[in-house]
């Protein structure tokens, strides 16, 4: 017996004001987003195993937990190493989880799943994600509710690869209003130290400029904001582009130029922009880590819009 269910799960289409998004139920993933037919993110096919973390919702932590180990509540926890080549626990526990529908409308979907207590994360957290399109673009809101008996560590973020236009990424300009970068080890990308971007001019995009051949796979903070909102913009030479905005609930953003030289089909095909509630390895450093007491909740959101 064969199934006609696509490999990426149920397909939920929402549209309004020229925007159209398709959400795949596996990982509550943003499978595609267009504005008047123009791609704003790198899409993937419905009947495709999602390439890596493209478009996935990251929870209960974004980025890496070094060695997959951390201490919380006086106990030492050890997680599966989902990035075995670097010996790290990467991007949480829900990337391949199936989400259920809580609400489906023409311009809005709400999906939900539960992280059950397990080895390395013995906490029960309900995770709800809402996708909504309106005249301002696509807004995703991720809400965590602690439905267990113990306080739980928490962090979240998205993983879209933005697309400015049909030209190569090297020709796009980037505005990234961050004054600090978190340096990492070259082999495992483990966090080292927060440093001013002045020390690393290649990663200083506070003044919009061409990306060129610069490699980026770093977390940034010290974000300049307008009325509490930070904005990252990528623009193609023809003037088309895409912007991503978020508020103070995400004091960090991971940016990655999608360098995969061994896989030409995905090499530098988009710019990953990942607002995060906490930096890499926050379960160990405690930096901006959210602790959810029982029966409490926490929400964060971000918007992707055409330029």
Coordinates of C-alpha atoms in Angstrom, one line a residue:
X1 CA 0.0 0.0 0.0
X2 CA 1.4 3.4 -1.0
X3 CA 0.6 6.8 0.6
X4 CA -0.2 10.0 -1.3
X5 CA 1.0 12.0 1.7
X6 CA 4.0 14.2 0.6
X7 CA 7.3 13.6 2.3
X8 CA 7.3 17.0 3.9
X9 CA 3.8 16.4 5.5
X10 CA 0.5 18.1 5.0
X11 CA 0.6 21.2 2.8
X12 CA -1.1 24.3 4.2
X13 CA -1.5 27.3 1.8
X14 CA -2.2 30.8 3.0
X15 CA -2.5 33.9 0.9
X16 CA -3.4 37.6 1.1
X17 CA -2.2 41.0 -0.3
X18 CA 0.0 39.4 -2.9
X19 CA 1.8 37.1 -0.5
X20 CA 1.4 33.3 -0.7
X21 CA 3.0 30.9 1.8
X22 CA 3.0 27.1 2.0
X23 CA 3.6 25.5 5.3
X24 CA 4.6 21.9 5.6
X25 CA 3.4 20.1 8.8
X26 CA 6.7 18.3 9.4
X27 CA 8.8 20.7 11.4
X28 CA 6.1 23.4 11.0
X29 CA 8.4 24.4 8.0
X30 CA 8.0 27.4 5.8
X31 CA 8.2 25.5 2.5
X32 CA 7.7 28.5 0.2
X33 CA 6.9 32.2 0.4
X34 CA 6.3 34.4 -2.6
X35 CA 5.2 38.0 -3.3
X36 CA 3.3 38.4 -6.6
X37 CA 5.0 35.3 -7.8
X38 CA 8.5 36.2 -6.7
X39 CA 10.4 33.9 -4.3
X40 CA 11.3 35.6 -1.0
X41 CA 12.8 32.4 0.5
X42 CA 14.5 29.4 -1.0
X43 CA 11.7 26.9 -1.4
X44 CA 11.7 23.1 -1.5
X45 CA 9.3 20.6 -3.0
X46 CA 6.3 19.2 -1.2
X47 CA 7.4 15.6 -1.9
X48 CA 11.0 16.2 -0.8
X49 CA 12.6 15.4 2.5
X50 CA 13.3 18.9 3.7
X51 CA 16.9 19.9 2.8
X52 CA 18.6 20.2 6.2
X53 CA 16.8 22.8 8.4
X54 CA 15.5 25.0 5.5
X55 CA 12.4 26.8 6.8
X56 CA 12.1 24.7 10.0
X57 CA 10.9 26.0 13.3
X58 CA 13.7 25.6 15.9
X59 CA 12.8 24.6 19.4
X60 CA 13.4 24.2 22.3
X61 CA 16.8 25.7 21.4
X62 CA 18.2 27.3 18.2
X63 CA 21.7 26.7 17.0
X64 CA 24.1 24.4 19.0
X65 CA 24.5 23.0 22.4
X66 CA 28.2 22.2 22.7
X67 CA 28.8 18.4 23.1
X68 CA 25.1 18.0 23.6
X69 CA 25.5 18.5 27.3
X70 CA 24.3 21.0 29.8
X71 CA 23.3 21.4 33.5
X72 CA 19.9 22.6 34.5
X73 CA 18.1 22.4 37.8
X74 CA 21.2 20.9 39.5
X75 CA 21.2 17.9 37.0
X76 CA 23.5 17.1 34.1
X77 CA 21.7 16.4 30.8
X78 CA 23.0 14.7 27.7
X79 CA 21.3 15.1 24.3
X80 CA 21.6 13.1 21.1
X81 CA 24.3 14.6 18.9
X82 CA 22.3 15.6 15.8
X83 CA 25.4 17.2 14.2
X84 CA 27.7 14.2 14.6
X85 CA 30.5 15.6 12.4
X86 CA 30.9 18.4 14.9
X87 CA 29.8 16.6 18.0
X88 CA 26.9 19.1 18.7
X89 CA 23.2 19.0 19.4
X90 CA 21.8 21.2 16.7
X91 CA 18.6 23.2 16.3
X92 CA 16.4 21.6 19.0
X93 CA 14.1 18.6 19.0
X94 CA 11.2 19.5 16.6
X95 CA 12.8 19.8 13.2
X96 CA 11.2 16.4 12.1
X97 CA 8.2 16.5 14.4
X98 CA 4.7 16.3 13.0
X99 CA 2.5 19.2 14.0
X100 CA -1.3 19.1 14.3
X101 CA -3.7 21.7 13.0
X102 CA -5.1 24.0 15.6
X103 CA -6.7 26.5 13.2
X104 CA -6.7 26.8 9.4
X105 CA -8.0 29.9 7.6
X106 CA -7.3 31.4 4.2
X107 CA -4.6 33.8 5.6
X108 CA -3.6 32.1 8.8
X109 CA -2.7 28.7 10.2
X110 CA -1.9 27.6 13.7
X111 CA 0.0 24.4 14.3
X112 CA 0.8 22.6 17.6
X113 CA 2.9 19.8 18.9
X114 CA 4.2 18.7 22.3
X115 CA 7.8 18.0 23.4
X116 CA 7.4 15.0 25.6
X117 CA 9.9 14.4 28.4
X118 CA 12.9 12.5 27.0
X119 CA 16.6 11.7 27.5
X120 CA 18.4 15.0 27.6
X121 CA 15.2 17.1 27.9
X122 CA 13.0 15.7 30.6
X123 CA 10.4 18.5 30.3
X124 CA 6.9 18.7 28.7
X125 CA 6.4 21.8 26.6
X126 CA 3.6 22.5 24.2
X127 CA 4.8 24.4 21.1
X128 CA 2.4 26.4 19.0
X129 CA 3.4 28.2 15.8
X130 CA 1.2 30.6 13.9
X131 CA 1.8 31.8 10.3
X132 CA -0.2 34.7 9.1
X133 CA 0.0 36.8 5.9
X134 CA -1.3 40.4 5.6
X135 CA -0.3 43.6 3.9
X136 CA 2.9 43.7 6.0
X137 CA 4.2 40.3 4.9
X138 CA 4.4 36.9 6.6
X139 CA 4.5 36.8 10.4
X140 CA 5.4 33.7 12.3
X141 CA 4.8 33.6 16.1
X142 CA 6.1 30.7 18.2
X143 CA 4.6 30.2 21.7
X144 CA 5.9 27.8 24.3
X145 CA 3.7 26.7 27.1
X146 CA 5.1 24.6 30.0
X147 CA 2.6 21.9 30.6
X148 CA 4.9 19.9 32.8
X149 CA 5.7 19.8 36.5
X150 CA 9.2 21.3 36.3
X151 CA 10.7 24.5 35.1
X152 CA 12.1 24.1 31.5
X153 CA 14.9 25.8 29.6
X154 CA 13.7 27.3 26.3
X155 CA 14.8 29.1 23.2
X156 CA 13.5 29.4 19.6
X157 CA 14.0 30.9 16.2
X158 CA 13.2 30.2 12.5
X159 CA 15.5 29.0 9.7
X160 CA 14.5 30.7 6.4
X161 CA 17.0 31.3 3.6
X162 CA 16.1 34.7 2.2
X163 CA 16.2 35.4 -1.6
X164 CA 16.7 39.0 -2.8
X165 CA 16.4 38.2 -6.5
X166 CA 17.6 36.1 -9.4
X167 CA 21.2 37.3 -9.3
X168 CA 23.9 35.4 -7.3
X169 CA 24.1 36.0 -3.5
X170 CA 27.5 37.5 -3.9
X171 CA 25.9 40.4 -5.8
X172 CA 23.3 41.2 -3.2
X173 CA 23.7 43.9 -0.7
X174 CA 23.2 43.3 3.0
X175 CA 22.1 45.5 5.9
X176 CA 22.8 43.9 9.2
X177 CA 22.5 46.5 12.0
X178 CA 24.6 44.5 14.6
X179 CA 27.5 45.9 16.6
X180 CA 28.7 42.6 18.1
X181 CA 29.5 39.2 16.6
X182 CA 29.9 35.9 18.5
X183 CA 33.2 34.3 17.3
X184 CA 33.3 30.5 17.0
X185 CA 35.9 27.8 16.6
X186 CA 36.7 27.0 13.0
X187 CA 36.2 23.2 13.3
X188 CA 33.1 22.8 15.5
X189 CA 31.5 26.3 15.4
X190 CA 31.5 26.3 19.2
X191 CA 31.1 29.8 20.7
X192 CA 34.2 31.6 21.8
X193 CA 33.6 35.3 22.6
X194 CA 31.4 38.3 21.8
X195 CA 33.5 40.9 20.0
X196 CA 32.8 44.3 18.4
X197 CA 32.3 43.9 14.6
X198 CA 35.0 46.6 14.2
X199 CA 37.5 43.9 14.9
X200 CA 36.0 41.8 12.1
X201 CA 35.3 44.2 9.2
X202 CA 34.2 41.4 6.9
X203 CA 31.2 40.9 9.1
X204 CA 30.4 44.6 9.7
X205 CA 27.3 45.3 7.6
X206 CA 25.9 48.1 9.7
X207 CA 26.2 50.2 6.5
X208 CA 24.6 48.4 3.6
X209 CA 27.1 46.9 1.2
X210 CA 27.6 44.0 -1.2
X211 CA 28.1 40.6 0.3
X212 CA 30.7 39.6 -2.2
X213 CA 32.6 36.4 -1.4
X214 CA 32.4 36.9 2.4
X215 CA 31.6 33.7 4.4
X216 CA 29.2 34.2 7.3
X217 CA 28.0 31.6 9.8
X218 CA 27.8 33.6 13.0
X219 CA 25.4 34.9 15.6
X220 CA 25.2 38.7 16.0
X221 CA 23.8 40.9 18.7
X222 CA 23.9 44.6 19.8
X223 CA 21.2 45.2 17.3
X224 CA 20.2 48.8 16.4
X225 CA 16.4 49.1 16.5
X226 CA 13.8 51.6 15.4
X227 CA 10.9 51.7 17.9
X228 CA 12.1 48.4 19.3
X229 CA 12.3 46.7 15.9
X230 CA 15.5 45.3 14.3
X231 CA 15.6 44.9 10.5
X232 CA 17.9 42.9 8.2
X233 CA 17.6 43.6 4.5
X234 CA 19.0 41.9 1.4
X235 CA 18.7 43.6 -2.0
X236 CA 19.5 42.5 -5.5
X237 CA 21.1 44.7 -8.1
X238 CA 17.7 45.2 -9.9
X239 CA 16.3 46.7 -6.6
X240 CA 14.2 43.7 -5.6
X241 CA 14.8 42.4 -2.1
X242 CA 13.4 41.0 1.1
X243 CA 13.5 42.3 4.7
X244 CA 13.1 40.5 8.0
X245 CA 12.1 42.3 11.2
X246 CA 11.6 41.3 14.8
X247 CA 11.3 42.9 18.3
X248 CA 13.3 42.8 21.5
X249 CA 12.2 39.2 22.3
X250 CA 14.9 38.1 19.9
X251 CA 18.1 39.9 20.9
X252 CA 20.2 37.7 18.6
X253 CA 20.3 36.8 14.9
X254 CA 22.2 34.0 13.2
X255 CA 23.3 34.8 9.6
X256 CA 24.7 32.2 7.2
X257 CA 25.7 32.5 3.6
X258 CA 24.7 28.8 2.9
X259 CA 28.2 27.8 1.9
X260 CA 28.2 24.2 0.6
X261 CA 31.0 24.1 -2.0
X262 CA 30.8 20.2 -2.1
X263 CA 27.1 20.5 -3.1
X264 CA 26.9 23.0 -6.0
X265 CA 23.0 22.9 -6.1
X266 CA 22.7 24.5 -2.7
X267 CA 26.0 26.5 -2.5
X268 CA 25.2 30.2 -1.6
X269 CA 21.6 29.9 -2.9
X270 CA 20.2 32.1 -0.2
X271 CA 21.0 34.0 3.0
X272 CA 19.9 32.3 6.2
X273 CA 18.6 34.9 8.6
X274 CA 17.5 33.4 12.0
X275 CA 16.3 35.8 14.8
X276 CA 16.9 34.0 18.0
X277 CA 15.7 34.4 21.6
X278 CA 19.1 33.3 22.8
X279 CA 22.6 32.7 21.4
X280 CA 24.3 29.4 20.5
X281 CA 25.0 27.2 23.6
X282 CA 22.7 29.3 25.8
X283 CA 21.8 26.1 27.8
X284 CA 25.3 26.2 29.1
X285 CA 26.1 30.0 29.1
X286 CA 22.7 31.0 30.4
X287 CA 22.9 34.1 28.2
X288 CA 19.3 35.3 27.4
X289 CA 18.1 31.8 28.2
X290 CA 14.3 31.7 28.9
X291 CA 13.3 29.6 31.9
X292 CA 9.6 28.5 31.8
X293 CA 8.1 27.8 35.2
X294 CA 5.2 25.3 35.2
X295 CA 2.0 26.7 33.6
X296 CA 3.9 29.7 32.1
X297 CA 4.3 30.7 28.5
X298 CA 6.7 32.6 26.2
X299 CA 6.2 33.9 22.7
X300 CA 8.4 35.4 20.0
X301 CA 7.7 36.5 16.4
X302 CA 9.3 37.8 13.2
X303 CA 8.1 39.1 9.8
X304 CA 9.4 38.5 6.3
X305 CA 8.4 41.1 3.7
X306 CA 9.1 42.0 0.1
X307 CA 11.1 45.1 -0.7

